[in-house]
Coordinates of C-alpha atoms in Angstrom, one line a residue:
M1 CA 10.2 2.0 -17.0
D2 CA 7.7 3.6 -19.7
D3 CA 4.6 5.2 -19.3
C4 CA 2.7 2.0 -21.1
S5 CA 4.7 -0.6 -19.2
A6 CA 4.2 1.1 -15.6
I7 CA 0.3 1.1 -16.7
K8 CA -0.3 -2.4 -17.6
K9 CA 2.0 -3.4 -14.4
C10 CA -1.1 -2.8 -12.5
P11 CA -4.1 -4.4 -11.2
L12 CA -6.2 -2.0 -12.0
F13 CA -5.7 -1.7 -15.7
A14 CA -5.3 -5.9 -16.3
G15 CA -7.0 -7.1 -19.3
V16 CA -6.8 -3.6 -21.3
T17 CA -6.1 -3.4 -24.7
D18 CA -3.0 -2.5 -26.4
Q19 CA -4.9 0.9 -27.9
D20 CA -6.7 1.1 -24.4
L21 CA -3.0 1.2 -22.9
E22 CA -2.0 3.6 -25.4
Q23 CA -5.1 6.2 -24.3
L24 CA -4.8 5.8 -20.7
A25 CA -1.0 6.6 -21.3
A26 CA -2.0 10.0 -23.0
V27 CA -4.3 11.0 -20.0
C28 CA -1.5 10.3 -17.4
R29 CA 1.4 12.4 -16.5
R30 CA 4.6 11.6 -15.0
R31 CA 5.6 13.4 -11.7
E32 CA 8.9 12.5 -9.3
Y33 CA 8.7 13.3 -5.8
N34 CA 11.8 13.8 -2.9
K35 CA 11.3 11.4 0.8
G36 CA 9.1 13.8 2.8
E37 CA 7.4 15.5 -0.3
V38 CA 3.3 15.8 0.3
L39 CA 1.6 14.2 -2.9
F40 CA -2.1 15.5 -1.1
S41 CA -3.7 16.3 2.5
E42 CA -6.3 15.1 4.1
K43 CA -9.8 17.5 2.5
E44 CA -8.0 19.0 -0.4
P45 CA -10.1 18.1 -3.2
A46 CA -9.7 14.7 -5.1
N47 CA -8.1 16.1 -8.5
G48 CA -6.9 12.7 -9.8
F49 CA -5.1 10.1 -8.6
Y50 CA -1.6 8.0 -8.8
V51 CA 0.8 4.8 -10.2
V52 CA 3.7 3.9 -8.9
V53 CA 6.1 3.3 -10.9
D54 CA 9.8 3.4 -7.9
G55 CA 9.5 3.5 -4.4
N56 CA 7.0 3.8 -1.9
V57 CA 4.0 6.0 -1.1
K58 CA 2.4 6.5 2.4
V59 CA -1.0 6.8 2.7
Y60 CA -1.9 8.6 5.9
K61 CA -3.7 10.2 8.6
L62 CA -3.3 12.9 11.6
S63 CA -4.9 12.8 14.7
S64 CA -5.9 16.1 16.6
E65 CA -1.8 15.8 18.3
G66 CA -0.6 16.0 14.8
K67 CA 0.1 11.6 16.1
E68 CA 0.6 9.8 11.8
R69 CA -1.6 6.9 11.7
I70 CA -0.2 5.5 8.5
L71 CA -3.2 3.7 6.5
H72 CA -1.2 1.9 3.4
I73 CA 1.9 1.2 1.7
V74 CA 1.6 2.3 -1.9
H75 CA 3.9 -0.6 -4.2
P76 CA 5.6 -0.1 -7.9
G77 CA 2.4 -1.2 -9.9
E78 CA -0.5 -0.1 -7.3
S79 CA -3.0 2.4 -7.4
F80 CA -3.9 4.9 -4.5
A81 CA -6.9 7.6 -4.5
E82 CA -8.9 6.7 -7.0
A83 CA -12.4 5.7 -5.1
A84 CA -11.2 9.6 -3.6
M85 CA -12.7 10.7 -7.3
F86 CA -16.3 9.1 -6.9
A87 CA -16.4 9.6 -3.1
D88 CA -17.0 13.3 -2.0
G89 CA -14.8 14.3 -3.9
C90 CA -11.7 15.0 -1.6
Y91 CA -9.3 13.3 -1.1
P92 CA -9.7 11.1 3.2
A93 CA -6.2 11.3 4.2
F94 CA -2.4 12.9 3.2
A95 CA 0.4 10.4 0.7
E96 CA 4.2 11.4 0.3
P97 CA 6.9 9.2 -0.5
V98 CA 8.6 6.7 2.2
R99 CA 11.4 7.6 -0.3
K100 CA 11.8 9.1 -4.1
A101 CA 9.4 8.2 -5.7
T102 CA 8.3 7.8 -9.9
V103 CA 4.3 8.0 -10.1
L104 CA 2.0 8.8 -13.1
F105 CA -1.1 11.2 -12.3
F106 CA -4.5 10.7 -14.1
P107 CA -6.1 13.8 -13.6
K108 CA -10.0 13.7 -12.9
Q109 CA -11.7 15.2 -15.8
P110 CA -10.4 13.5 -19.0
F111 CA -9.7 10.1 -16.8
I112 CA -13.5 10.1 -16.7
E113 CA -14.6 11.1 -20.2
L114 CA -11.6 7.8 -21.1
L115 CA -14.1 5.7 -18.9
Q116 CA -17.2 6.8 -20.8
T117 CA -16.1 5.5 -24.5
H118 CA -13.8 2.4 -23.0
T119 CA -15.9 0.5 -20.7
R120 CA -13.2 -2.7 -20.2
I121 CA -11.5 0.2 -17.6
P122 CA -14.4 0.8 -15.2
L123 CA -15.2 -2.9 -14.7
N124 CA -11.1 -3.4 -13.9
M125 CA -11.6 -0.6 -11.4
I126 CA -14.9 -2.1 -9.3
A127 CA -12.2 -5.4 -8.6
G128 CA -9.5 -3.5 -8.1
L129 CA -11.1 -0.9 -5.8
S130 CA -12.8 -4.5 -4.1
R131 CA -9.3 -5.7 -3.5
F132 CA -8.7 -2.4 -2.0
L133 CA -11.9 -2.4 0.4
R134 CA -10.8 -6.3 1.1
Q135 CA -7.1 -4.6 2.0
F136 CA -9.2 -2.8 4.6
A137 CA -11.3 -4.6 6.1
G138 CA -8.2 -7.4 7.0
Q139 CA -6.5 -4.6 8.6
I140 CA -9.6 -3.8 10.3
E141 CA -9.7 -7.0 11.8
D142 CA -6.4 -7.3 12.7
L143 CA -6.5 -4.8 14.7
T144 CA -9.5 -5.2 16.3
F145 CA -8.5 -9.4 16.4
K146 CA -5.2 -9.6 17.0
D147 CA -2.5 -8.5 18.5
V148 CA 1.1 -7.7 17.3
P149 CA 3.0 -10.4 17.1
A150 CA 0.2 -12.1 15.0
R151 CA -0.1 -8.3 12.9
L152 CA 3.7 -8.5 12.6
A153 CA 3.8 -12.3 11.4
R154 CA 0.6 -11.3 8.3
Y155 CA 2.4 -8.2 7.6
L156 CA 5.6 -10.5 6.4
V157 CA 3.8 -13.3 4.9
E158 CA 2.3 -11.0 2.9
L159 CA 5.9 -9.7 1.7
A160 CA 6.6 -12.9 1.3
E161 CA 3.5 -13.7 -0.7
D162 CA 6.0 -15.2 -3.1
G163 CA 7.6 -18.2 -0.8
R164 CA 10.9 -15.9 -0.5
D165 CA 13.0 -17.3 2.8
V166 CA 14.5 -13.5 2.9
V167 CA 12.4 -10.0 2.5
E168 CA 13.7 -6.4 2.4
L169 CA 11.5 -3.7 4.8
P170 CA 10.1 -1.5 2.5
I171 CA 9.4 1.0 5.4
S172 CA 11.3 2.0 8.7
K173 CA 10.5 0.0 11.7
T174 CA 9.2 3.8 12.8
Q175 CA 6.9 3.4 10.1
L176 CA 6.0 -0.1 10.3
A177 CA 4.9 0.2 13.8
S178 CA 2.8 3.3 13.0
R179 CA 0.9 0.7 10.2
L180 CA 0.7 -2.1 12.5
G181 CA -1.4 0.3 14.7
T182 CA 1.7 -0.1 17.8
V183 CA 4.3 1.6 19.0
S184 CA 8.5 1.5 18.1
E185 CA 9.1 -0.1 21.2
T186 CA 6.1 -2.9 21.0
L187 CA 7.9 -3.9 17.8
S188 CA 11.5 -4.1 18.8
R189 CA 10.1 -6.4 21.7
T190 CA 8.4 -7.9 19.1
L191 CA 11.5 -8.9 16.5
R192 CA 13.3 -9.7 19.1
K193 CA 10.6 -12.3 20.4
L194 CA 10.1 -13.9 16.8
S195 CA 13.9 -14.6 16.5
E196 CA 14.3 -15.8 20.0
D197 CA 11.8 -18.1 19.5
E198 CA 13.3 -18.9 15.8
L199 CA 10.9 -17.5 13.4
I200 CA 12.4 -15.0 11.8
K201 CA 16.4 -13.6 11.6
V202 CA 16.4 -10.0 11.4
Q203 CA 19.5 -7.7 10.6
G204 CA 19.1 -4.0 10.0
K205 CA 15.6 -3.8 7.4
T206 CA 16.3 -7.3 5.8
I207 CA 14.1 -10.0 7.7
T208 CA 15.0 -13.8 7.1
I209 CA 12.2 -15.9 7.5
L210 CA 13.3 -19.4 9.4
D211 CA 10.3 -21.1 9.6
H212 CA 7.0 -20.6 7.5
D213 CA 5.0 -22.6 8.3
R214 CA 5.1 -21.3 12.2
L215 CA 4.6 -17.8 11.3
E216 CA 2.4 -18.7 9.3
D217 CA 0.1 -20.0 12.3
L218 CA 0.9 -16.9 13.9
A219 CA -0.5 -14.7 11.6
E220 CA -4.2 -16.9 11.9
S221 CA -4.0 -16.6 16.0
S222 CA -6.7 -14.6 17.4
R223 CA -6.1 -12.3 20.2
E224 CA -7.8 -14.8 22.3
S225 CA -5.3 -17.9 21.6
L226 CA -2.0 -16.3 22.3

């Protein structure tokens, strides 16, 4: 996928003109990272943001004991770290690929200069950042009000948002456990329980959804109702 196609796929730049796409492509730099290679670290100066072209990138925090807590898994066509450029100027977390990834890097200063002359781009960015705020608000709500089965159900429903019956987990089960705020053993028990209840079928990282309606009902259930 060329740079213009990758940029056009990103919701952050939805609706920009062909001329804007060319300007954006001229500003960005294509980079490749291997699995486990750190793109940036927490509190490092934010010198730009990224759009994923291929692969997946995890954004995570580390506890004082070194335990990893995944905040977000970034998929192809999605952007990340753009808010850091406009906050205190530092990255708030770590980022690294969960497998080999190709990204577009937008350096801070040239990008800000582009915003000053292309008003459509910052309007799209406001909408994109609002979407991320809603995602994180939903994640906090899940951790507060939902037990692990409901969190897992919601994750699978979102993964199959186009109505697919078969989805592939984009991350390892250990990373998924971290993403859901639990541990691997609890996740394994939950997957087994949903399989026994005939909501899903699990084959490695391939999940077949057997009953969309019941899975959606579970995803919407609260801790008190479980």
